Amino acid sequence: MHNEFIDKPDKMEEACGVFGIYAPGKDVSMLTYYALYSLQHRGQESAGIAVANGEGIKLHKDMGLVSEVFTEDTLQKLKGHAAIGHVRYSTMGSSLVLNAQPLVCHYLQGSLAVAHNGNLTNAGELRQKLAANGSVFQSSIDSEVIVNLIARYGQSTIEEALMKCMIDLRGSYSLVVMTEDKVIGIRDPYGNRPLCLGKLGKHFVIASETCALDTLGAEFVRDFAPGEIITLDKDGMHSRRYFTPNEPAVCIFEYIYFARPDSNIDGINVMQARRAMGRELAHEHPLEADIVIPVPDSGIAGALGYAEELGLVYDTALMKNRYIGRTFIQPDQMGRDLGVSLKLNPITKIIKGKKVVVVDDSIVRGTTSRKIVEMIRSRGAKEVHMLVSSPPVMHPCYYGIDISERGQLIAAQKSIEEVRAYIAADSLHYLSIEGLYRALGKDTGFCSACLSGNYPIQIPSEDELGKHILETSQHNRKEARKCGNAR
Ligand code: 5GP
Ligand code: MG
């Protein structure tokens, strides 16, 4: 439908991790650093921490992993009573430090910092309206629209300003906002991205995923309700809900791939959900195999579930090099192809002469799967069957996961048989959407647009999409020239 625009090389999507803490007397920058470390899987392109000390907000952010961006020295300089942090995953075109978060600005009431996970679907429209009223923009990211909107409502209290913003904003957003004396978390009215509240001693923290709470030794309090705004300040924690909740639309891909298995999202443990997906896959497609092997790490839970349900032998026959990032980060096709053999190596003695079932959580472009099947076959496997513990990804996501380009979604272009032929497997089987819902224990409350094509949250107009992608790519090209490279 939107092919003409979506096939452009630059993507507007990004998926991120956010964190916030209000804790006078604690080393808030160090705690944020640890929290971001445990949210690193949500974004590896850039990282940033902003700290409020009652007089202003200090910021440090850069391209790279959390461990690369911060040193003891930089953390020492970030002293205060509250902090927010952000990790960002983005595609090459928009990988610029200018687009890293948190964003910090000064407005009528002092300093303000914002960290955003998700994707607005009316950012272009809002940007235009704001620009017409004199707002200036420095980056190409949606989140800057949010900052400008808040500033525009600067006469109101921050909570009222945020409420007004929520009326304007469309799309997906889990936000952490910090003023000089408050940290505020917001989950959009659909609850599309996860966001949870934790308690660390007498202080509160906000995080994208519960694994960050576990890392800090914080107690899980609860998930944010869709449309909920929670303020942390010197008086503790206050919750407001400005929106009558819609039917929630929690991203189903968080459960399939994105979140860390030790996290719980809205009461569902991610590891258990993935294992149940594997068991459902076994019900739907029971194969007689000599051995079931996962594509690590994302396929482990599904493979376990598949093997245990059928009483088959599970083994880890693909060794993963722990020291490289996700292959998706590789900028081009050649990089991606090479990335796979750099990242995974089959153990010949385990698979030789066997009928092998390989389980992965999802197929997006098909490049990784093709390479894996080829590797396993070249090491002497008798048969290689690819089993996928989620349904085919056939539709672009406009809400913040990096599966935006329909042209690159193999299942959108090819039939299952054609995908099987492309990846050169002896057979290929996906979990059905009903099976996925059975594994998750319910069939409502999710956004499964990438699988079903039913978009529960307003998607960008074609106009908006074209404009935004065009602006983003023009802006990025300009910036890339300025910086000498696009990293
Ligand atoms: P493919 O065969 O489609 O090239 O790659 C499949 C692999 O990509 C699976 O192992 C899956 O875990 C991973 N994957 C799925 N969605 C995403 C995503 O949004 N980002 C990244 N980095 N990897 C993904
Ligand atoms: Mg994977």
Short mmCIF file of C-alpha atoms in Angstrom, two decimals, residues 195-198 220-225 228 230 237 239:
data_model
loop_
_atom_site.label_atom_id
_atom_site.label_comp_id
_atom_site.label_asym_id
_atom_site.label_seq_id
_atom_site.Cartn_x
_atom_site.Cartn_y
_atom_site.Cartn_z
CA LEU A 195 6.77 0.47 31.03
CA CYS A 196 6.89 -0.51 34.67
CA LEU A 197 7.25 1.01 38.11
CA GLY A 198 9.66 -0.29 40.73
CA PHE A 220 8.45 -4.61 41.04
CA VAL A 221 5.45 -2.46 41.92
CA ARG A 222 3.34 -2.73 38.76
CA ASP A 223 3.14 -2.11 35.04
CA PHE A 224 1.95 1.32 33.98
CA ALA A 225 -1.67 1.16 32.88
CA GLU A 228 -1.19 6.41 32.89
CA ILE A 230 3.14 8.65 37.14
CA MET A 237 4.66 8.72 43.78
CA SER A 239 -0.56 8.42 39.54
#
